[in-house]
């Protein structure tokens, strides 16, 4: 299944917050399709240590429609090693995840018709101990990631309490426009 169960103290290993990409998520631009409460998707991105502290905040799909599509841009290009999803109880956890990289504006019909970069069958991960390893070579310069959750474990809605990414950030910042001046014929007046 590509997930790892923890049998160690996470603080001593690389699954602790050192590898969390939470600080690199461009939270103001995160969005979701089919969320019951507009903007609630922003509440599921938090520090790794806080992953089980939901305080009632969660991302939930509309009633009788378990499908969710979550768009996550990063502030710099990242390399993603693993993804962690903590879902809801009573069949509301997502049961499948499909991922697209560096594709903006995907809707449900796009997602259903497109080949995902990677797909996972998910387990109900209420304690936040499962991580889904990526095919790391395909997750090297990720400026944005879109997560498609097409179905759940039989609940009327899909609930997600936490989405976490582990990996490392590169130094390439997004949304930085460089002004470059090319001189075809130098003007001596410019260089005095």
Coordinates of N, CA and C in Angstrom, one line a residue:
X1 N 0.8 -1.2 0.0 CA 0.0 0.0 0.0 C 0.9 1.3 0.0
X2 N 2.1 1.2 0.3 CA 3.0 2.3 0.2 C 2.9 3.2 1.5
X3 N 2.4 2.7 2.6 CA 2.3 3.5 3.8 C 3.3 2.9 4.8
X4 N 3.6 3.7 5.8 CA 4.5 3.1 6.8 C 3.9 3.3 8.2
X5 N 3.8 2.3 9.0 CA 3.4 2.4 10.3 C 4.6 2.7 11.2
X6 N 4.3 3.5 12.2 CA 5.4 4.0 13.0 C 5.7 3.0 14.1
X7 N 7.0 2.6 14.3 CA 7.3 1.8 15.4 C 8.5 2.4 16.1
X8 N 8.6 3.8 16.0 CA 9.7 4.5 16.7 C 9.2 5.8 17.2
X9 N 10.0 6.5 18.0 CA 9.7 7.8 18.4 C 9.9 8.8 17.3
X10 N 8.8 9.4 16.9 CA 8.9 10.2 15.7 C 9.8 11.4 15.9
X11 N 9.9 11.9 17.1 CA 10.8 13.1 17.3 C 12.2 12.8 17.0
X12 N 12.6 11.5 17.1 CA 14.0 11.1 16.8 C 14.2 10.8 15.3
X13 N 13.2 10.7 14.6 CA 13.3 10.3 13.2 C 12.8 11.5 12.2
X14 N 13.0 11.2 11.0 CA 12.7 12.3 10.0 C 11.2 12.5 9.8
X15 N 10.3 11.8 10.5 CA 8.9 12.1 10.4 C 8.4 13.2 11.3
X16 N 9.4 13.8 12.1 CA 9.0 14.9 12.9 C 8.9 16.2 12.1
X17 N 8.6 17.3 12.7 CA 8.3 18.5 12.0 C 9.5 19.0 11.1
X18 N 10.7 18.5 11.3 CA 11.8 19.0 10.5 C 11.5 18.8 9.0
X19 N 10.8 17.8 8.7 CA 10.6 17.4 7.3 C 9.2 17.9 6.8
X20 N 8.4 18.5 7.7 CA 7.1 19.0 7.3 C 7.2 20.1 6.4
X21 N 6.3 20.1 5.4 CA 6.3 21.2 4.4 C 5.2 22.2 4.7
X22 N 4.6 22.1 5.9 CA 3.5 23.0 6.3 C 3.8 24.4 6.1
X23 N 5.0 24.9 6.5 CA 5.4 26.3 6.4 C 5.5 26.8 5.0
X24 N 5.6 25.8 4.0 CA 5.7 26.2 2.6 C 4.4 26.2 1.8
X25 N 3.3 25.8 2.5 CA 2.0 25.8 1.9 C 1.6 27.3 1.8
X26 N 1.2 27.7 0.6 CA 0.7 29.1 0.4 C -0.8 29.1 0.8
X27 N -1.0 29.2 2.1 CA -2.4 29.0 2.7 C -3.4 29.9 2.1
X28 N -3.1 31.1 1.7 CA -4.1 32.1 1.2 C -4.6 31.6 -0.1
X29 N -3.9 30.8 -0.8 CA -4.3 30.3 -2.2 C -4.8 28.9 -2.2
X30 N -4.9 28.2 -1.0 CA -5.4 26.9 -1.0 C -6.9 26.9 -1.2
X31 N -7.4 26.0 -2.0 CA -8.9 25.9 -2.3 C -9.3 24.5 -2.4
X32 N -10.7 24.3 -2.3 CA -11.3 23.0 -2.5 C -12.6 23.1 -3.2
X33 N -12.9 22.1 -4.0 CA -14.2 22.0 -4.7 C -15.0 21.0 -3.9
X34 N -16.3 21.3 -3.8 CA -17.3 20.5 -3.1 C -17.2 20.6 -1.6
X35 N -16.5 21.6 -1.0 CA -16.5 21.7 0.4 C -17.8 22.3 0.9
X36 N -18.3 21.7 2.0 CA -19.6 22.2 2.5 C -19.5 23.6 3.1
X37 N -18.4 23.9 3.8 CA -18.2 25.3 4.3 C -17.1 25.9 3.5
X38 N -17.4 27.0 2.8 CA -16.3 27.6 2.0 C -15.2 28.1 2.8
X39 N -14.0 27.7 2.4 CA -12.7 28.1 3.1 C -12.3 27.2 4.2
X40 N -13.1 26.2 4.5 CA -12.8 25.3 5.6 C -11.5 24.4 5.3
X41 N -11.2 24.3 4.0 CA -10.0 23.5 3.6 C -8.7 24.1 4.3
X42 N -8.7 25.3 4.6 CA -7.5 26.0 5.1 C -7.2 25.4 6.5
X43 N -8.2 24.9 7.2 CA -8.0 24.5 8.6 C -7.3 23.1 8.7
X44 N -7.2 22.4 7.6 CA -6.6 21.0 7.7 C -5.1 21.1 7.5
X45 N -4.5 22.2 7.2 CA -3.1 22.4 7.0 C -2.5 23.0 8.3
X46 N -1.8 22.2 9.1 CA -1.2 22.6 10.4 C 0.1 21.9 10.6
X47 N 0.7 22.3 11.7 CA 2.0 21.7 12.0 C 1.8 20.2 12.3
X48 N 2.8 19.4 12.1 CA 2.7 18.0 12.2 C 2.2 17.6 13.6
X49 N 2.8 18.3 14.6 CA 2.5 18.0 16.0 C 1.0 18.3 16.3
X50 N 0.4 19.1 15.5 CA -1.0 19.5 15.8 C -2.0 18.7 15.0
X51 N -1.5 17.6 14.3 CA -2.4 16.9 13.3 C -3.7 16.3 13.9
X52 N -3.6 16.0 15.2 CA -4.8 15.4 15.8 C -5.7 16.4 16.6
X53 N -5.2 17.6 16.6 CA -6.0 18.7 17.3 C -6.9 19.4 16.3
X54 N -8.1 18.9 16.2 CA -9.0 19.5 15.2 C -9.8 20.6 15.7
X55 N -10.1 20.6 17.0 CA -11.0 21.6 17.7 C -12.2 21.8 16.8
X56 N -12.7 20.8 16.3 CA -14.0 20.9 15.5 C -13.8 21.4 14.1
X57 N -12.6 21.9 13.7 CA -12.4 22.4 12.4 C -12.1 21.2 11.4
X58 N -12.7 21.1 10.3 CA -12.4 20.1 9.3 C -12.9 20.5 8.0
X59 N -12.4 19.7 7.0 CA -12.9 19.9 5.6 C -13.9 18.8 5.4
X60 N -15.1 19.2 5.0 CA -16.2 18.2 4.8 C -16.8 18.4 3.4
X61 N -17.1 17.3 2.7 CA -17.8 17.5 1.4 C -19.3 17.7 1.7
X62 N -20.0 18.1 0.6 CA -21.4 18.3 0.7 C -22.1 17.0 0.9
X63 N -23.3 17.1 1.5 CA -24.1 15.9 1.9 C -24.3 15.0 0.7
X64 N -24.2 13.7 0.8 CA -24.5 12.7 -0.3 C -23.6 12.9 -1.5
X65 N -22.4 13.6 -1.3 CA -21.5 13.7 -2.4 C -20.1 13.7 -1.8
X66 N -19.5 12.5 -1.7 CA -18.2 12.3 -1.0 C -17.0 12.9 -1.7
X67 N -17.1 13.3 -2.9 CA -15.9 13.7 -3.7 C -15.4 15.0 -3.3
X68 N -14.1 15.1 -3.1 CA -13.4 16.4 -2.8 C -12.2 16.6 -3.7
X69 N -11.9 17.8 -4.1 CA -10.7 18.2 -4.9 C -10.1 19.3 -4.2
X70 N -8.8 19.1 -3.8 CA -8.1 20.1 -3.0 C -6.9 20.6 -3.7
X71 N -6.8 21.9 -3.9 CA -5.6 22.5 -4.6 C -4.7 23.2 -3.6
X72 N -3.4 22.8 -3.6 CA -2.5 23.3 -2.7 C -1.2 23.8 -3.4
X73 N -1.1 25.2 -3.4 CA 0.1 25.8 -4.0 C 1.2 26.0 -2.9
X74 N 2.4 25.9 -3.3 CA 3.5 26.1 -2.3 C 4.2 27.5 -2.6
X75 N 4.8 28.0 -1.6 CA 5.5 29.3 -1.7 C 6.9 29.2 -2.4
X76 N 7.4 27.9 -2.5 CA 8.6 27.6 -3.2 C 8.4 26.2 -3.8
X77 N 9.2 25.9 -4.7 CA 9.2 24.5 -5.2 C 9.6 23.5 -4.1
X78 N 8.9 22.4 -4.0 CA 9.2 21.4 -3.0 C 9.4 20.1 -3.6
X79 N 10.0 19.2 -2.8 CA 10.2 17.8 -3.1 C 9.4 17.0 -2.1
X80 N 8.4 16.3 -2.5 CA 7.5 15.6 -1.6 C 7.8 14.1 -1.5
X81 N 8.1 13.7 -0.2 CA 8.5 12.3 0.1 C 7.3 11.5 0.4
X82 N 6.3 12.1 1.2 CA 5.2 11.4 1.7 C 4.0 12.4 1.9
X83 N 2.8 11.8 2.0 CA 1.6 12.5 2.2 C 0.9 11.8 3.3
X84 N 0.3 12.6 4.3 CA -0.4 12.0 5.4 C -1.8 12.6 5.4
X85 N -2.8 11.8 5.5 CA -4.2 12.2 5.5 C -4.9 11.7 6.8
X86 N -5.5 12.5 7.6 CA -6.3 12.1 8.7 C -7.7 12.4 8.4
X87 N -8.6 11.4 8.3 CA -10.0 11.6 7.9 C -10.9 11.4 9.1
X88 N -12.2 11.5 8.8 CA -13.2 11.4 9.9 C -13.6 9.9 10.2
X89 N -14.3 9.8 11.2 CA -14.8 8.4 11.7 C -16.1 8.0 11.0
X90 N -16.5 6.8 11.2 CA -17.8 6.3 10.7 C -17.9 6.3 9.2
X91 N -16.9 5.9 8.5 CA -17.0 5.8 7.1 C -16.7 7.1 6.3
X92 N -16.4 8.2 7.0 CA -16.3 9.5 6.3 C -14.8 9.7 5.9
X93 N -13.9 8.9 6.2 CA -12.5 9.1 5.8 C -12.4 8.8 4.3
X94 N -11.6 9.5 3.5 CA -11.4 9.2 2.1 C -10.8 7.8 1.9
X95 N -11.2 7.1 0.9 CA -10.7 5.7 0.7 C -9.7 5.7 -0.5
X96 N -9.6 6.7 -1.2 CA -8.8 6.8 -2.4 C -8.2 8.2 -2.6
X97 N -7.0 8.3 -3.0 CA -6.4 9.6 -3.3 C -5.7 9.6 -4.6
X98 N -6.0 10.5 -5.5 CA -5.3 10.7 -6.8 C -4.6 12.0 -6.8
X99 N -3.4 12.1 -7.3 CA -2.6 13.3 -7.2 C -2.2 13.8 -8.6
X100 N -2.3 15.2 -8.7 CA -1.8 15.9 -9.9 C -0.8 16.9 -9.5
X101 N 0.2 17.1 -10.3 CA 1.3 18.1 -9.9 C 1.3 19.2 -10.9
X102 N 1.5 20.5 -10.4 CA 1.7 21.7 -11.2 C 0.6 21.8 -12.3
X103 N -0.7 21.6 -11.9 CA -1.8 21.8 -12.8 C -2.8 22.7 -12.0
X104 N -3.0 23.9 -12.5 CA -4.0 24.8 -11.8 C -5.3 24.6 -12.5
X105 N -6.4 24.9 -11.7 CA -7.7 25.0 -12.2 C -8.4 23.7 -12.6
X106 N -7.9 22.6 -12.0 CA -8.6 21.3 -12.4 C -9.9 21.2 -11.7
X107 N -11.0 20.8 -12.5 CA -12.3 20.5 -11.9 C -12.5 19.0 -11.9
X108 N -13.7 18.6 -11.4 CA -14.0 17.2 -11.2 C -13.9 16.4 -12.5
X109 N -14.4 17.0 -13.6 CA -14.4 16.3 -14.9 C -13.0 16.2 -15.4
X110 N -12.2 17.2 -15.2 CA -10.7 17.1 -15.6 C -10.1 16.0 -14.8
X111 N -10.3 16.0 -13.5 CA -9.7 15.0 -12.6 C -10.1 13.6 -12.9
X112 N -11.3 13.4 -13.3 CA -11.8 12.0 -13.6 C -11.2 11.5 -14.9
X113 N -11.0 12.5 -15.8 CA -10.5 12.1 -17.2 C -9.0 12.1 -17.3
X114 N -8.3 12.7 -16.3 CA -6.8 12.8 -16.4 C -6.1 11.6 -15.8
X115 N -4.9 11.3 -16.3 CA -4.0 10.3 -15.6 C -3.4 11.0 -14.4
X116 N -3.6 10.4 -13.3 CA -2.9 11.0 -12.1 C -1.4 10.6 -12.1
X117 N -0.6 11.5 -11.4 CA 0.8 11.2 -11.3 C 1.0 10.0 -10.4
X118 N 0.1 9.8 -9.4 CA 0.1 8.7 -8.5 C -1.2 8.5 -7.8
X119 N -1.6 7.3 -7.5 CA -2.9 7.0 -6.8 C -2.6 6.1 -5.7
X120 N -3.4 6.3 -4.6 CA -3.3 5.4 -3.4 C -4.6 5.0 -3.0
X121 N -4.7 3.7 -2.5 CA -5.9 3.3 -1.7 C -5.6 3.6 -0.3
X122 N -6.4 4.4 0.3 CA -6.2 4.9 1.7 C -6.8 4.0 2.7
X123 N -6.2 4.0 3.9 CA -6.8 3.3 5.1 C -7.4 4.4 6.0
X124 N -8.3 4.0 6.9 CA -8.8 4.9 7.8 C -7.7 5.2 8.8
X125 N -7.3 6.5 8.9 CA -6.1 6.8 9.6 C -6.4 7.8 10.7
X126 N -7.3 7.4 11.6 CA -7.8 8.3 12.6 C -6.7 8.8 13.6
X127 N -5.6 8.0 13.8 CA -4.6 8.4 14.7 C -3.4 9.2 14.1
X128 N -3.5 9.3 12.8 CA -2.4 10.1 12.1 C -1.1 9.4 12.0
X129 N -1.1 8.0 12.0 CA 0.2 7.3 12.0 C 0.6 6.8 10.6
X130 N -0.3 6.8 9.7 CA 0.0 6.4 8.3 C 0.5 7.5 7.4
X131 N 1.5 7.1 6.6 CA 2.0 8.1 5.6 C 2.0 7.3 4.3
X132 N 1.8 8.0 3.2 CA 1.8 7.4 1.9 C 3.0 7.9 1.2
X133 N 3.9 7.0 0.9 CA 5.1 7.4 0.2 C 4.9 7.7 -1.3
X134 N 5.5 8.7 -1.7 CA 5.4 9.1 -3.1 C 6.4 8.4 -4.0
X135 N 6.2 8.3 -5.3 CA 7.2 7.9 -6.2 C 8.1 9.2 -6.3
X136 N 9.1 9.2 -5.5 CA 9.9 10.4 -5.2 C 10.4 11.1 -6.4
X137 N 10.8 10.3 -7.4 CA 11.4 10.9 -8.7 C 10.4 11.8 -9.4
X138 N 9.1 11.5 -9.2 CA 8.0 12.3 -9.9 C 7.6 13.5 -9.1
X139 N 8.1 13.6 -7.8 CA 7.6 14.7 -7.0 C 8.8 15.6 -6.6
X140 N 9.6 16.0 -7.6 CA 10.8 16.7 -7.4 C 10.7 18.3 -7.5
X141 N 10.0 18.8 -8.4 CA 9.8 20.3 -8.4 C 8.4 20.6 -8.4
X142 N 7.7 20.5 -7.3 CA 6.3 20.6 -7.1 C 6.0 22.1 -6.7
X143 N 5.4 22.8 -7.6 CA 5.0 24.2 -7.3 C 3.6 24.2 -6.7
X144 N 2.8 23.2 -7.1 CA 1.4 23.0 -6.6 C 1.0 21.6 -6.7
X145 N 0.1 21.1 -5.9 CA -0.4 19.7 -5.9 C -1.9 19.8 -5.8
X146 N -2.5 18.9 -6.6 CA -4.0 18.8 -6.5 C -4.3 17.4 -6.0
X147 N -5.1 17.3 -4.9 CA -5.4 16.0 -4.4 C -6.9 15.7 -4.7
X148 N -7.2 14.6 -5.3 CA -8.5 14.2 -5.7 C -8.9 13.1 -4.8
X149 N -10.0 13.3 -4.0 CA -10.5 12.2 -3.2 C -11.9 11.8 -3.8
X150 N -11.9 10.7 -4.6 CA -13.1 10.4 -5.3 C -14.2 9.7 -4.5
X151 N -13.8 9.0 -3.4 CA -14.7 8.2 -2.6 C -14.3 8.1 -1.2
X152 N -15.2 7.6 -0.4 CA -14.8 7.3 1.1 C -15.3 5.9 1.4
X153 N -15.3 5.6 2.7 CA -15.6 4.3 3.2 C -17.1 4.1 3.5
X154 N -18.0 4.8 2.7 CA -19.4 4.6 2.8 C -20.2 5.7 3.6
X155 N -19.5 6.7 4.1 CA -20.2 7.8 4.8 C -21.0 8.7 3.8
X156 N -22.0 9.5 4.3 CA -22.7 10.4 3.5 C -21.8 11.5 3.0
X157 N -20.8 11.9 3.8 CA -19.9 12.9 3.4 C -18.5 12.4 3.6
X158 N -17.5 13.1 3.0 CA -16.1 12.8 3.3 C -15.6 13.9 4.2
X159 N -14.9 13.5 5.3 CA -14.3 14.4 6.2 C -12.8 14.3 6.2
X160 N -12.1 15.4 6.2 CA -10.6 15.4 6.3 C -10.2 16.4 7.4
X161 N -9.4 15.9 8.4 CA -9.0 16.7 9.5 C -7.6 17.3 9.4
X162 N -6.8 16.6 8.6 CA -5.4 17.0 8.5 C -4.9 16.5 7.1
X163 N -4.1 17.3 6.5 CA -3.3 17.0 5.3 C -1.9 17.4 5.5
X164 N -1.0 16.5 5.5 CA 0.4 16.9 5.7 C 1.3 16.4 4.6
X165 N 2.3 17.2 4.3 CA 3.3 16.8 3.3 C 4.7 16.8 3.9
X166 N 5.5 15.7 3.6 CA 6.9 15.7 4.1 C 7.8 15.7 2.9
X167 N 8.9 16.4 3.1 CA 9.9 16.5 2.0 C 10.8 17.6 2.3
X168 N 11.2 18.3 1.3 CA 12.1 19.4 1.5 C 11.8 20.5 0.4
X169 N 12.0 21.7 0.8 CA 11.8 22.9 0.0 C 13.1 23.2 -0.8
X170 N 12.9 23.6 -2.0 CA 14.1 24.1 -2.8 C 14.2 25.6 -2.5
X171 N 15.1 26.2 -3.0 CA 15.3 27.7 -2.9 C 14.5 28.5 -3.9
X172 N 13.9 27.8 -4.9 CA 13.2 28.5 -5.9 C 11.8 29.0 -5.4
X173 N 11.7 30.3 -5.3 CA 10.5 30.9 -4.8 C 9.5 31.0 -6.0
X174 N 8.2 30.9 -5.6 CA 7.2 31.1 -6.6 C 6.8 32.6 -6.6
X175 N 6.1 33.0 -7.7 CA 5.6 34.4 -7.8 C 6.6 35.5 -7.8
X176 N 7.8 35.1 -8.1 CA 8.9 36.1 -8.1 C 9.1 36.5 -9.6
X177 N 8.9 37.7 -10.0 CA 9.1 38.1 -11.4 C 10.4 38.8 -11.4
X178 N 11.3 38.3 -12.2 CA 12.6 38.9 -12.4 C 12.6 39.8 -13.6
X179 N 13.1 41.0 -13.4 CA 13.2 42.0 -14.6 C 14.6 41.8 -15.2
X180 N 14.6 41.4 -16.4 CA 15.8 41.2 -17.1 C 15.9 42.1 -18.3
X181 N 17.0 42.8 -18.4 CA 17.1 43.8 -19.5 C 18.2 43.2 -20.4
X182 N 17.8 43.0 -21.7 CA 18.8 42.5 -22.6 C 19.3 43.7 -23.5
X183 N 20.6 43.8 -23.7 CA 21.1 44.8 -24.5 C 21.6 44.2 -25.8
X184 N 20.9 44.6 -26.9 CA 21.4 44.1 -28.2 C 22.6 45.0 -28.6
X185 N 22.3 46.3 -28.6 CA 23.4 47.2 -28.9 C 23.6 48.1 -27.7
X186 N 24.7 47.9 -27.0 CA 24.9 48.7 -25.8 C 24.9 50.2 -26.1
X187 N 24.3 50.9 -25.2 CA 24.3 52.4 -25.3 C 25.4 52.9 -24.4
X188 N 26.4 53.5 -24.9 CA 27.5 54.0 -24.0 C 27.0 54.9 -22.9
X189 N 25.9 55.7 -23.2 CA 25.4 56.6 -22.2 C 24.9 55.9 -20.9
X190 N 24.5 54.6 -21.1 CA 23.9 53.8 -20.0 C 25.0 53.4 -19.0
X191 N 26.3 53.4 -19.4 CA 27.3 52.8 -18.7 C 28.3 53.8 -18.1
X192 N 27.9 55.0 -17.8 CA 28.8 56.1 -17.3 C 28.6 56.2 -15.8

